[in-house]
Short mmCIF file of C-alpha atoms and ligand atoms in Angstrom, two decimals:
data_model
loop_
_atom_site.label_atom_id
_atom_site.label_comp_id
_atom_site.label_asym_id
_atom_site.label_seq_id
_atom_site.Cartn_x
_atom_site.Cartn_y
_atom_site.Cartn_z
CA UNK P 1 2.02 58.72 -67.70
CA UNK P 2 1.10 58.41 -64.10
CA UNK P 3 -1.08 61.82 -63.55
CA UNK P 4 0.49 61.93 -59.57
CA UNK P 5 3.82 61.84 -59.15
CA UNK P 6 5.69 61.86 -55.46
CA UNK P 7 9.30 62.33 -55.74
CA UNK P 8 12.58 63.64 -53.98
CA UNK P 9 13.78 65.78 -56.81
CA UNK P 10 12.07 67.12 -59.87
CA UNK P 11 14.39 68.22 -63.01
CA UNK P 12 12.51 70.01 -65.40
CA UNK P 13 14.44 70.39 -68.49
CA UNK P 14 16.74 67.16 -69.94
CA UNK P 15 19.63 69.31 -72.10
CA UNK P 16 23.10 68.95 -70.27
CA UNK P 17 22.47 70.58 -67.02
CA UNK P 18 19.30 68.71 -66.40
CA UNK P 19 21.02 65.24 -67.30
CA UNK P 20 23.63 65.85 -65.20
CA UNK P 21 21.22 66.85 -62.59
CA UNK P 22 19.14 63.99 -62.64
CA UNK P 23 21.95 61.77 -63.05
CA UNK P 24 23.38 63.30 -59.75
CA UNK P 25 20.77 63.11 -57.40
CA UNK P 26 20.07 59.79 -58.32
CA UNK P 27 23.66 59.10 -57.47
CA UNK P 28 23.44 60.77 -54.35
CA UNK P 29 19.84 58.36 -53.23
CA UNK P 30 17.03 60.63 -54.39
CA UNK P 31 14.07 59.32 -56.62
CA UNK P 32 13.92 61.47 -59.92
CA UNK P 33 11.50 62.65 -62.57
CA UNK P 34 13.10 64.63 -65.70
CA UNK P 35 10.49 66.17 -67.77
CA UNK P 36 11.42 67.67 -71.28
CA UNK P 37 9.15 68.66 -73.89
CA UNK P 38 11.37 67.19 -76.82
CA UNK P 39 10.88 63.50 -77.55
CA UNK P 40 14.17 62.56 -76.20
CA UNK P 41 16.51 64.02 -73.83
CA UNK P 42 19.99 66.18 -75.38
CA UNK P 43 18.93 69.83 -75.19
CA UNK P 44 19.93 71.74 -77.35
CA UNK P 45 23.36 71.16 -78.68
CA UNK P 46 22.35 67.57 -78.57
CA UNK P 47 18.91 67.37 -80.07
CA UNK P 48 18.94 64.32 -82.15
CA UNK P 49 17.32 63.51 -85.61
CA UNK P 50 13.74 62.17 -85.40
CA UNK P 51 14.34 58.28 -86.55
CA UNK P 52 16.59 58.96 -83.08
CA UNK P 53 14.60 59.10 -80.88
CA UNK P 54 14.44 55.46 -79.65
CA UNK P 55 17.89 55.55 -79.18
CA UNK P 56 19.79 55.17 -75.87
CA UNK P 57 22.47 57.01 -77.42
CA UNK P 58 22.28 57.77 -80.65
CA UNK P 59 25.32 57.76 -83.00
CA UNK P 60 25.05 61.37 -84.29
CA UNK P 61 25.73 62.83 -81.14
CA UNK P 62 29.37 63.65 -79.75
CA UNK P 63 31.36 61.41 -77.31
CA UNK P 64 30.13 63.30 -74.58
CA UNK P 65 26.68 63.56 -75.18
CA UNK P 66 26.60 59.19 -75.82
CA UNK P 67 27.54 59.00 -72.14
CA UNK P 68 25.19 61.28 -70.62
CA UNK P 69 22.60 60.10 -72.25
CA UNK P 70 24.17 56.38 -71.21
CA UNK P 71 24.35 57.43 -67.91
CA UNK P 72 20.80 58.67 -67.71
CA UNK P 73 19.51 55.50 -69.08
CA UNK P 74 20.97 53.36 -66.77
CA UNK P 75 20.92 56.02 -63.84
CA UNK P 76 17.23 54.63 -62.46
CA UNK P 77 15.80 58.22 -63.02
CA UNK P 78 12.16 58.22 -64.60
CA UNK P 79 12.39 60.19 -67.65
CA UNK P 80 8.73 61.54 -69.04
CA UNK P 81 10.06 63.03 -72.46
CA UNK P 82 7.10 65.04 -75.30
CA UNK P 83 6.39 66.34 -71.69
CA UNK P 84 5.50 69.80 -71.08
CA UNK P 85 5.42 71.57 -66.89
CA UNK P 86 3.40 74.60 -67.52
CA UNK P 87 3.26 75.88 -64.21
CA UNK P 88 5.14 75.66 -61.24
CA UNK P 89 3.48 75.97 -57.62
CA UNK P 90 5.81 76.58 -54.70
CA UNK P 91 4.65 74.67 -51.49
CA UNK P 92 6.83 74.90 -48.75
CA UNK P 93 8.18 71.37 -48.17
CA UNK P 94 6.75 70.05 -51.35
CA UNK P 95 7.08 71.67 -54.80
CA UNK P 96 4.40 70.82 -57.50
CA UNK P 97 4.88 71.32 -61.59
CA UNK P 98 2.08 70.90 -63.58
CA UNK P 99 2.61 68.97 -66.69
CA UNK P 100 0.85 67.49 -69.52
CA UNK P 101 2.08 64.68 -71.37
CA UNK P 102 2.96 63.92 -75.64
CA UNK P 103 -0.92 63.16 -76.35
CA UNK P 104 -1.98 66.47 -73.89
CA UNK P 105 -2.65 64.28 -70.71
CA UNK P 106 -2.47 66.76 -67.80
CA UNK P 107 -0.18 65.49 -64.61
CA UNK P 108 0.97 66.89 -61.61
CA UNK P 109 4.22 65.60 -60.12
CA UNK P 110 5.22 67.05 -56.37
CA UNK P 111 8.97 66.76 -55.14
CA UNK P 112 10.43 67.83 -51.86
CA UNK P 113 13.54 69.82 -54.42
CA UNK P 114 12.89 71.37 -57.87
CA UNK P 115 15.64 71.71 -60.38
CA UNK P 116 14.76 74.03 -63.16
CA UNK P 117 16.97 73.54 -66.21
CA UNK P 118 15.06 75.03 -68.84
CA UNK P 119 18.07 76.29 -70.93
CA UNK P 120 18.12 79.81 -73.02
CA UNK P 121 16.49 80.88 -76.71
CA UNK P 122 17.76 82.53 -79.40
CA UNK P 123 17.64 86.11 -78.48
CA UNK P 124 15.46 88.01 -81.14
CA UNK P 125 16.50 91.04 -83.11
CA UNK P 126 13.64 93.14 -84.82
CA UNK P 127 14.63 95.13 -88.08
CA UNK P 128 12.84 95.92 -90.94
CA UNK P 129 11.84 92.50 -92.92
CA UNK P 130 13.03 89.81 -89.75
CA UNK P 131 9.50 88.78 -89.76
CA UNK P 132 9.50 88.06 -93.15
CA UNK P 133 9.01 83.98 -93.94
CA UNK P 134 12.34 82.83 -94.56
CA UNK P 135 13.92 84.96 -91.87
CA UNK P 136 14.34 82.77 -88.61
CA UNK P 137 17.34 82.69 -85.57
CA UNK P 138 20.03 80.04 -86.19
CA UNK P 139 18.67 78.16 -83.90
CA UNK P 140 15.74 77.68 -85.41
CA UNK P 141 17.82 76.92 -88.25
CA UNK P 142 19.35 74.45 -86.35
CA UNK P 143 17.00 72.92 -84.59
CA UNK P 144 14.95 72.33 -87.91
CA UNK P 145 17.81 70.65 -90.05
CA UNK P 146 19.30 68.28 -87.01
CA UNK P 147 16.27 67.17 -85.69
CA UNK P 148 13.69 67.08 -89.39
CA UNK P 149 16.49 67.35 -91.95
CA UNK P 150 14.87 70.42 -92.97
CA UNK P 151 16.61 73.22 -94.41
CA UNK P 152 15.73 77.16 -93.88
CA UNK P 153 16.42 78.06 -97.37
CA UNK P 154 18.75 76.85 -100.36
CA UNK P 155 20.84 80.23 -100.23
CA UNK P 156 21.72 81.18 -96.76
CA UNK P 157 22.80 84.66 -94.71
CA UNK P 158 23.86 84.23 -91.46
CA UNK P 159 24.64 86.83 -89.29
CA UNK P 160 25.42 87.32 -85.51
CA UNK P 161 27.89 87.65 -82.79
CA UNK P 162 30.12 85.28 -81.49
CA UNK P 163 30.94 81.13 -82.09
CA UNK P 164 27.29 79.60 -82.54
CA UNK P 165 27.52 81.18 -86.13
CA UNK P 166 30.07 78.19 -87.44
CA UNK P 167 28.81 75.10 -86.30
CA UNK P 168 25.46 76.32 -87.69
CA UNK P 169 27.11 77.75 -91.00
CA UNK P 170 28.38 73.55 -91.03
CA UNK P 171 25.28 72.28 -89.90
CA UNK P 172 23.52 73.93 -92.76
CA UNK P 173 26.39 73.25 -95.31
CA UNK P 174 26.44 69.89 -94.52
CA UNK P 175 22.23 69.41 -95.50
CA UNK P 176 23.49 71.00 -98.70
CA UNK P 177 22.50 74.80 -98.15
CA UNK P 178 24.70 77.35 -99.60
CA UNK P 179 26.36 79.85 -97.37
CA UNK P 180 26.45 82.96 -98.92
CA UNK P 181 28.05 85.13 -96.31
CA UNK P 182 28.87 84.62 -92.45
CA UNK P 183 28.59 88.21 -90.99
CA UNK P 184 29.60 88.83 -88.00
CA UNK P 185 29.28 91.60 -85.83
CA UNK P 186 32.47 91.73 -83.69
CA UNK P 187 35.75 93.33 -85.54
CA UNK P 188 38.94 90.90 -85.89
CA UNK P 189 40.79 92.99 -84.09
CA UNK P 190 38.43 92.59 -80.80
CA UNK P 191 39.12 89.01 -80.50
CA UNK P 192 42.79 89.45 -80.94
CA UNK P 193 42.54 91.63 -77.63
CA UNK P 194 40.81 89.15 -76.17
CA UNK P 195 43.44 86.14 -76.75
CA UNK P 196 45.34 86.52 -73.97
CA UNK P 197 42.32 85.71 -71.73
CA UNK P 198 41.04 82.77 -74.39
CA UNK P 199 44.39 81.31 -73.99
CA UNK P 200 43.17 79.82 -70.64
CA UNK P 201 40.64 77.70 -72.57
CA UNK P 202 42.49 75.99 -75.19
CA UNK P 203 39.42 72.89 -75.42
CA UNK P 204 37.01 75.38 -76.90
CA UNK P 205 39.58 77.76 -78.96
CA UNK P 206 40.09 74.65 -80.26
CA UNK P 207 36.24 73.79 -80.88
CA UNK P 208 35.67 77.02 -82.65
CA UNK P 209 39.24 76.43 -84.48
CA UNK P 210 38.11 72.83 -86.07
CA UNK P 211 34.59 74.86 -87.20
CA UNK P 212 36.70 77.77 -88.76
CA UNK P 213 38.44 74.72 -90.54
CA UNK P 214 34.94 73.52 -92.00
CA UNK P 215 34.61 77.24 -93.15
CA UNK P 216 37.61 78.69 -94.92
CA UNK P 217 35.54 78.51 -98.13
CA UNK P 218 32.79 80.82 -96.80
CA UNK P 219 32.62 84.43 -97.36
CA UNK P 220 32.84 85.92 -93.68
CA UNK P 221 32.60 89.44 -92.52
CA UNK P 222 33.54 90.84 -89.70
CA UNK P 223 32.03 94.59 -88.11
CA UNK P 224 29.05 94.41 -89.82
CA UNK P 225 25.74 93.91 -88.71
CA UNK P 226 22.78 92.74 -90.79
CA UNK P 227 19.66 95.77 -91.26
CA UNK P 228 17.28 94.51 -93.02
CA UNK P 229 15.25 91.79 -95.10
CA UNK P 230 13.23 92.39 -98.07
CA UNK P 231 11.04 90.14 -100.97
CA UNK P 232 7.48 90.01 -101.94
CA UNK P 233 5.78 87.39 -99.45
CA UNK P 234 9.16 85.53 -98.90
CA UNK P 235 13.11 87.19 -98.10
CA UNK P 236 14.74 87.35 -101.17
CA UNK P 237 17.47 89.81 -100.49
CA UNK P 238 19.33 90.62 -97.18
CA UNK P 239 21.50 93.95 -96.30
CA UNK P 240 23.58 94.11 -94.16
CA UNK P 241 26.09 97.06 -93.02
CA UNK P 242 29.36 98.00 -91.37
CA UNK P 243 28.68 98.09 -86.92
CA UNK P 244 29.85 101.21 -85.11
CA UNK P 245 31.09 100.05 -82.13
CA UNK P 246 27.77 99.67 -80.60
CA UNK P 247 26.87 97.42 -83.44
CA UNK P 248 24.32 100.64 -84.76
CA UNK P 249 24.25 100.57 -88.64
CA UNK P 250 26.79 103.13 -90.35
CA UNK P 251 24.64 104.42 -93.34
CA UNK P 252 26.05 104.61 -96.16
CA UNK P 253 28.13 101.81 -96.35
CA UNK P 254 24.80 99.02 -96.89
CA UNK P 255 25.38 95.98 -99.47
CA UNK P 256 22.94 93.21 -100.14
CA UNK P 257 22.65 89.56 -100.72
CA UNK P 258 20.43 87.48 -102.70
CA UNK P 259 19.49 85.01 -100.83
CA UNK P 260 16.28 82.59 -99.75
CA UNK P 261 17.05 82.57 -96.32
CA UNK P 262 18.71 84.68 -93.09
CA UNK P 263 19.37 83.71 -90.03
CA UNK P 264 20.15 85.90 -87.07
CA UNK P 265 22.21 84.66 -83.74
CA UNK P 266 22.97 87.66 -81.77
CA UNK P 267 23.53 85.91 -78.37
CA UNK P 268 21.16 83.98 -76.50
CA UNK P 269 18.21 84.59 -73.56
CA UNK P 270 17.98 82.34 -70.63
CA UNK P 271 14.70 80.53 -70.20
CA UNK P 272 12.96 82.03 -66.90
CA UNK P 273 9.41 81.49 -67.71
CA UNK P 274 8.93 78.68 -64.95
CA UNK P 275 11.34 80.16 -62.39
CA UNK P 276 9.52 82.90 -62.33
CA UNK P 277 6.83 81.33 -61.90
CA UNK P 278 8.10 79.80 -58.96
CA UNK P 279 8.70 83.36 -57.71
CA UNK P 280 12.42 83.07 -57.87
CA UNK P 281 13.99 86.70 -58.17
CA UNK P 282 16.31 86.88 -61.48
CA UNK P 283 19.62 88.60 -61.51
CA UNK P 284 19.68 90.75 -65.31
CA UNK P 285 18.12 88.07 -67.01
CA UNK P 286 19.22 84.94 -65.70
CA UNK P 287 17.97 83.12 -62.70
CA UNK P 288 19.51 84.83 -59.45
CA UNK P 289 21.17 81.43 -57.58
CA UNK P 290 23.99 81.01 -55.10
CA UNK P 291 27.50 78.91 -55.31
CA UNK P 292 25.10 75.90 -55.15
CA UNK P 293 23.03 76.66 -57.69
CA UNK P 294 20.07 77.28 -54.87
CA UNK P 295 17.36 79.70 -56.06
CA UNK P 296 15.98 82.49 -53.62
CA UNK P 297 13.38 80.19 -53.48
CA UNK P 298 13.79 77.52 -50.86
CA UNK P 299 14.20 73.54 -52.79
CA UNK P 300 14.37 75.49 -55.90
CA UNK P 301 17.41 75.26 -57.59
CA UNK P 302 18.22 76.63 -61.18
CA UNK P 303 21.37 74.90 -63.53
CA UNK P 304 22.73 75.44 -66.79
CA UNK P 305 21.91 78.46 -69.37
CA UNK P 306 18.93 79.71 -67.18
CA UNK P 307 21.67 80.28 -64.54
CA UNK P 308 23.11 82.13 -66.94
CA UNK P 309 24.53 81.23 -70.75
CA UNK P 310 27.74 79.51 -70.50
CA UNK P 311 27.66 76.87 -73.13
CA UNK P 312 27.13 73.10 -72.14
CA UNK P 313 30.60 72.15 -70.30
CA UNK P 314 29.49 75.39 -67.54
CA UNK P 315 25.63 73.47 -68.39
CA UNK P 316 26.91 70.01 -67.36
CA UNK P 317 28.70 71.10 -63.82
CA UNK P 318 26.16 73.53 -62.80
CA UNK P 319 23.54 70.36 -63.35
CA UNK P 320 25.95 68.35 -61.32
CA UNK P 321 26.18 70.54 -58.65
CA UNK P 322 22.78 71.03 -58.68
CA UNK P 323 21.33 67.57 -58.48
CA UNK P 324 23.57 66.65 -55.68
CA UNK P 325 22.36 69.97 -53.68
CA UNK P 326 18.89 69.00 -54.51
CA UNK P 327 19.37 65.63 -52.92
CA UNK P 328 21.10 66.87 -49.39
CA UNK P 329 24.34 67.36 -51.27
CA UNK P 330 26.12 64.62 -51.15
CA UNK P 331 29.61 64.27 -53.01
CA UNK P 332 32.53 66.20 -53.60
CA UNK P 333 30.66 69.76 -53.50
CA UNK P 334 34.00 71.20 -53.81
CA UNK P 335 35.62 70.19 -56.79
CA UNK P 336 32.50 70.98 -59.04
CA UNK P 337 32.43 74.24 -57.30
CA UNK P 338 35.96 74.84 -58.85
CA UNK P 339 35.28 73.76 -62.28
CA UNK P 340 32.18 75.88 -62.55
CA UNK P 341 34.72 78.70 -61.51
CA UNK P 342 36.55 78.39 -64.53
CA UNK P 343 33.65 77.30 -66.74
CA UNK P 344 31.93 80.67 -65.60
CA UNK P 345 35.63 82.63 -66.25
CA UNK P 346 35.04 82.10 -69.89
CA UNK P 347 31.58 82.53 -70.30
CA UNK P 348 32.42 86.03 -69.05
CA UNK P 349 34.83 86.72 -71.76
CA UNK P 350 32.38 85.56 -74.68
CA UNK P 351 29.88 87.73 -72.38
CA UNK P 352 32.79 91.22 -72.90
CA UNK P 353 33.02 90.60 -76.56
CA UNK P 354 29.80 89.16 -77.73
CA UNK P 355 27.20 90.40 -75.41
CA UNK P 356 24.19 92.85 -77.09
CA UNK P 357 24.74 96.05 -77.70
CA UNK P 358 22.52 98.97 -78.04
CA UNK P 359 22.86 99.80 -81.45
CA UNK P 360 21.13 96.83 -82.05
CA UNK P 361 17.57 98.45 -81.08
CA UNK P 362 18.36 101.26 -83.41
CA UNK P 363 17.58 98.80 -86.48
CA UNK P 364 14.01 98.86 -85.98
CA UNK P 365 12.02 101.92 -87.77
CA UNK P 366 8.33 103.12 -86.71
CA UNK P 367 7.04 99.94 -89.23
CA UNK P 368 8.77 97.40 -87.66
CA UNK P 369 6.85 95.10 -85.68
CA UNK P 370 8.19 94.24 -82.00
CA UNK P 371 5.35 92.04 -80.99
CA UNK P 372 4.40 89.36 -83.77
CA UNK P 373 2.17 87.18 -82.18
CA UNK P 374 -0.12 90.69 -81.74
CA UNK P 375 1.39 92.46 -84.76
CA UNK P 376 2.32 95.95 -82.15
CA UNK P 377 4.36 97.97 -83.47
CA UNK P 378 7.59 99.78 -82.67
CA UNK P 379 5.49 102.82 -83.58
CA UNK P 380 3.14 101.51 -81.34
CA UNK P 381 5.23 101.60 -78.16
CA UNK P 382 6.28 104.74 -78.48
CA UNK P 383 3.21 105.94 -79.23
CA UNK P 384 1.37 104.81 -75.75
CA UNK P 385 3.08 107.19 -74.04
CA UNK P 386 4.02 104.48 -71.16
CA UNK P 387 7.27 103.60 -69.74
CA UNK P 388 6.27 100.18 -67.73
CA UNK P 389 6.37 96.91 -69.58
CA UNK P 390 2.86 95.33 -68.20
CA UNK P 391 0.84 98.82 -68.64
CA UNK P 392 2.04 98.47 -72.23
CA UNK P 393 0.53 94.54 -72.50
CA UNK P 394 -2.96 95.67 -71.23
CA UNK P 395 -2.97 98.97 -73.92
CA UNK P 396 -1.94 97.27 -76.65
CA UNK P 397 -2.03 93.29 -76.05
CA UNK P 398 2.13 92.99 -76.52
CA UNK P 399 3.12 89.61 -75.17
CA UNK P 400 -0.35 88.45 -74.39
CA UNK P 401 -0.20 85.60 -77.61
CA UNK P 402 1.13 82.30 -77.71
CA UNK P 403 4.67 83.32 -77.14
CA UNK P 404 3.49 84.59 -73.50
CA UNK P 405 6.35 87.53 -74.57
CA UNK P 406 9.43 85.38 -74.74
CA UNK P 407 9.87 87.01 -78.21
CA UNK P 408 9.15 90.09 -78.01
CA UNK P 409 10.15 91.41 -73.83
CA UNK P 410 13.75 92.11 -73.99
CA UNK P 411 13.23 93.97 -77.29
CA UNK P 412 10.06 96.19 -76.13
CA UNK P 413 11.77 97.06 -72.86
CA UNK P 414 14.70 97.99 -74.45
CA UNK P 415 12.59 100.22 -76.70
CA UNK P 416 10.72 101.83 -73.51
CA UNK P 417 14.02 101.66 -71.95
CA UNK P 418 13.73 100.46 -68.99
CA UNK P 419 14.99 96.72 -66.92
CA UNK P 420 11.70 96.10 -66.09
CA UNK P 421 9.58 92.99 -67.50
CA UNK P 422 5.53 91.61 -68.23
CA UNK P 423 4.04 89.89 -65.07
CA UNK P 424 4.65 86.22 -65.45
CA UNK P 425 2.23 83.76 -64.80
CA UNK P 426 0.75 80.44 -65.48
CA UNK P 427 0.72 78.72 -68.24
CA UNK P 428 4.30 79.45 -69.18
CA UNK P 429 3.87 77.15 -72.63
CA UNK P 430 0.62 77.03 -74.35
CA UNK P 431 -1.75 74.39 -73.20
CA UNK P 432 -4.95 73.24 -74.65
CA UNK P 433 -8.00 74.55 -72.62
CA UNK P 434 -8.70 70.77 -71.24
CA UNK P 435 -5.63 70.66 -69.68
CA UNK P 436 -6.37 73.92 -68.08
CA UNK P 437 -9.88 73.04 -67.34
CA UNK P 438 -8.13 69.59 -65.17
CA UNK P 439 -6.09 71.49 -63.28
CA UNK P 440 -8.68 73.91 -62.33
CA UNK P 441 -10.98 70.98 -61.29
CA UNK P 442 -8.32 68.95 -59.48
CA UNK P 443 -7.03 72.21 -57.23
CA UNK P 444 -10.85 73.29 -55.97
CA UNK P 445 -11.02 69.48 -55.39
CA UNK P 446 -7.86 69.40 -52.94
C1 FAD G 501 18.39 76.78 -80.09
C2 FAD G 501 20.11 76.59 -79.61
C3 FAD G 501 21.02 75.78 -80.18
C4 FAD G 501 22.21 75.61 -79.56
N1 FAD G 501 23.00 74.93 -80.66
C5 FAD G 501 24.31 74.82 -80.19
C6 FAD G 501 25.58 73.72 -80.50
O1 FAD G 501 25.47 73.61 -81.65
N2 FAD G 501 26.82 73.56 -80.21
C7 FAD G 501 26.64 74.60 -78.96
O2 FAD G 501 27.83 74.35 -78.06
N3 FAD G 501 25.56 75.22 -77.83
C8 FAD G 501 24.51 75.40 -78.61
N4 FAD G 501 24.11 75.96 -78.13
C9 FAD G 501 24.20 76.49 -76.49
C10 FAD G 501 23.67 75.12 -75.56
O3 FAD G 501 22.10 75.02 -75.48
C11 FAD G 501 24.08 75.28 -74.84
O4 FAD G 501 25.34 74.96 -74.56
C12 FAD G 501 23.42 73.99 -74.17
O5 FAD G 501 22.88 72.84 -74.64
C13 FAD G 501 22.75 74.43 -72.76
O6 FAD G 501 22.24 73.28 -71.90
P1 FAD G 501 21.24 73.53 -70.51
O7 FAD G 501 21.00 71.98 -70.57
O8 FAD G 501 21.19 74.32 -70.19
O9 FAD G 501 20.17 74.32 -71.86
P2 FAD G 501 19.04 73.04 -73.23
O10 FAD G 501 20.18 72.07 -73.78
O11 FAD G 501 18.68 74.10 -73.88
O12 FAD G 501 18.39 72.41 -72.72
C14 FAD G 501 17.21 72.66 -71.68
C15 FAD G 501 15.81 71.74 -72.17
O13 FAD G 501 14.78 72.20 -71.12
C16 FAD G 501 13.05 71.28 -72.16
N5 FAD G 501 12.55 72.50 -72.01
C17 FAD G 501 12.73 73.94 -71.46
N6 FAD G 501 11.33 74.45 -70.72
C18 FAD G 501 10.45 73.32 -70.85
C19 FAD G 501 9.29 73.33 -70.35
N7 FAD G 501 9.20 74.28 -69.68
N8 FAD G 501 9.02 72.01 -69.90
C20 FAD G 501 9.50 70.80 -70.50
N9 FAD G 501 10.79 71.13 -70.94
C21 FAD G 501 11.20 72.46 -71.26
C22 FAD G 501 14.01 72.29 -73.61
O14 FAD G 501 13.16 71.08 -74.71
C23 FAD G 501 15.31 71.69 -73.83
O15 FAD G 501 15.54 70.47 -74.09
C24 FAD G 501 22.43 75.83 -78.39
C25 FAD G 501 21.44 77.01 -77.87
C26 FAD G 501 20.34 77.05 -78.09
C27 FAD G 501 18.66 78.28 -77.35
#
């Protein structure tokens, strides 16, 4: 990779949103670089196995995924796979992404416009035993299974809320796991009440029904939450309890399952670190944007789950819109805006039904770790005597480990009862000291 590149549009993230943005920007005549830290584009939903890294459009992907992979490959966009963006610097007419490649080699990409398509990650939930080996998020388990063909365990319990539980159950079973139970926090009657609104999105409903049909012989427990995981050195049992309407556990209703893996799926959190490093404002958990995916920083656009969780279809249409606008606004923007509005309608239903409820925050007791990088417990957060996440960061080191608060930030803010967040600065992803030193050297010679 060249250490210095100058393009019209730089895209950070190569999932459905970033790929669509790169294709749309190329179609509008812009020069484009797309950067993704995984070894090939596709993002979370179209993550390919390591044996398929060199394929343009692997056969394991669904038809829409293969089509977008082909479109990207033939678009003329430069794709830097295995490359991480660790800093974003706004610069008026030219913005800069600082990157490091697969071998750690540093680089800078200067672009007139940037599209941030950094996706989302599993929303973590802290409960007694959540840091035991064998307890992981459903997305983490899926990434292991899809990318490496590795199972998190043989007897797996999946707990969470919403339709993501079923594809993960299907994928783990396909690789040979026994799914002992799928534990859904919402109740069946809540799904039935949402049915009239869902009826307008028949394609999405059909996807769900197909996954449900493939898992009919799996125990499906409605209206329960995972309350704890126990074991000597690794998880051996998982306990669930009936959930109150706010998803707090109802005492006395507990039951346990013998397992060697537990996966949680209580929703996703937009990956906003890079956007925050650029100085973009947030709207709740997502990057704030207008109807054409412009953030609050001129020339910086956002698309996909970083702009709000809404599924791959919505990510793709937002990518097209952001890519077209970043390249100067060519194409039928009206049609893209209206497709996005339809997709956003479905996302709103999912949020109403499965959005995180406050009772989950009550699962952690004083001994439960909230920041697993720095071993900061809920009790230590309570005892610190501050309501400010940034002050707590200095007092306890929470959020200062390798994940830089991605895992604990929202849980700590919830514990403190504040919408405030940690302050953010580069590097937004862990980097080698040599990369940082090189960046310091090149900045001082400018
Ligand atoms: C763990 C997980 C698993 C999921 N599995 C499914 C599924 O099976 N089915 C389904 O319908 N939906 C799934 N989803 C939802 C899915 O993410 C979306 O529907 C869709 O993939 C979103 O597309 P996107 O382009 O916004 O983000 P993503 O697909 O998440 O793509 C974002 C990309 O950005 C890259 N990236 C992020 N930060 C950086 C950086 N700093 N430098 C370089 N690259 C970076 C990532 O490597 C990733 O490839 C999953 C979500 C998650 C978080």
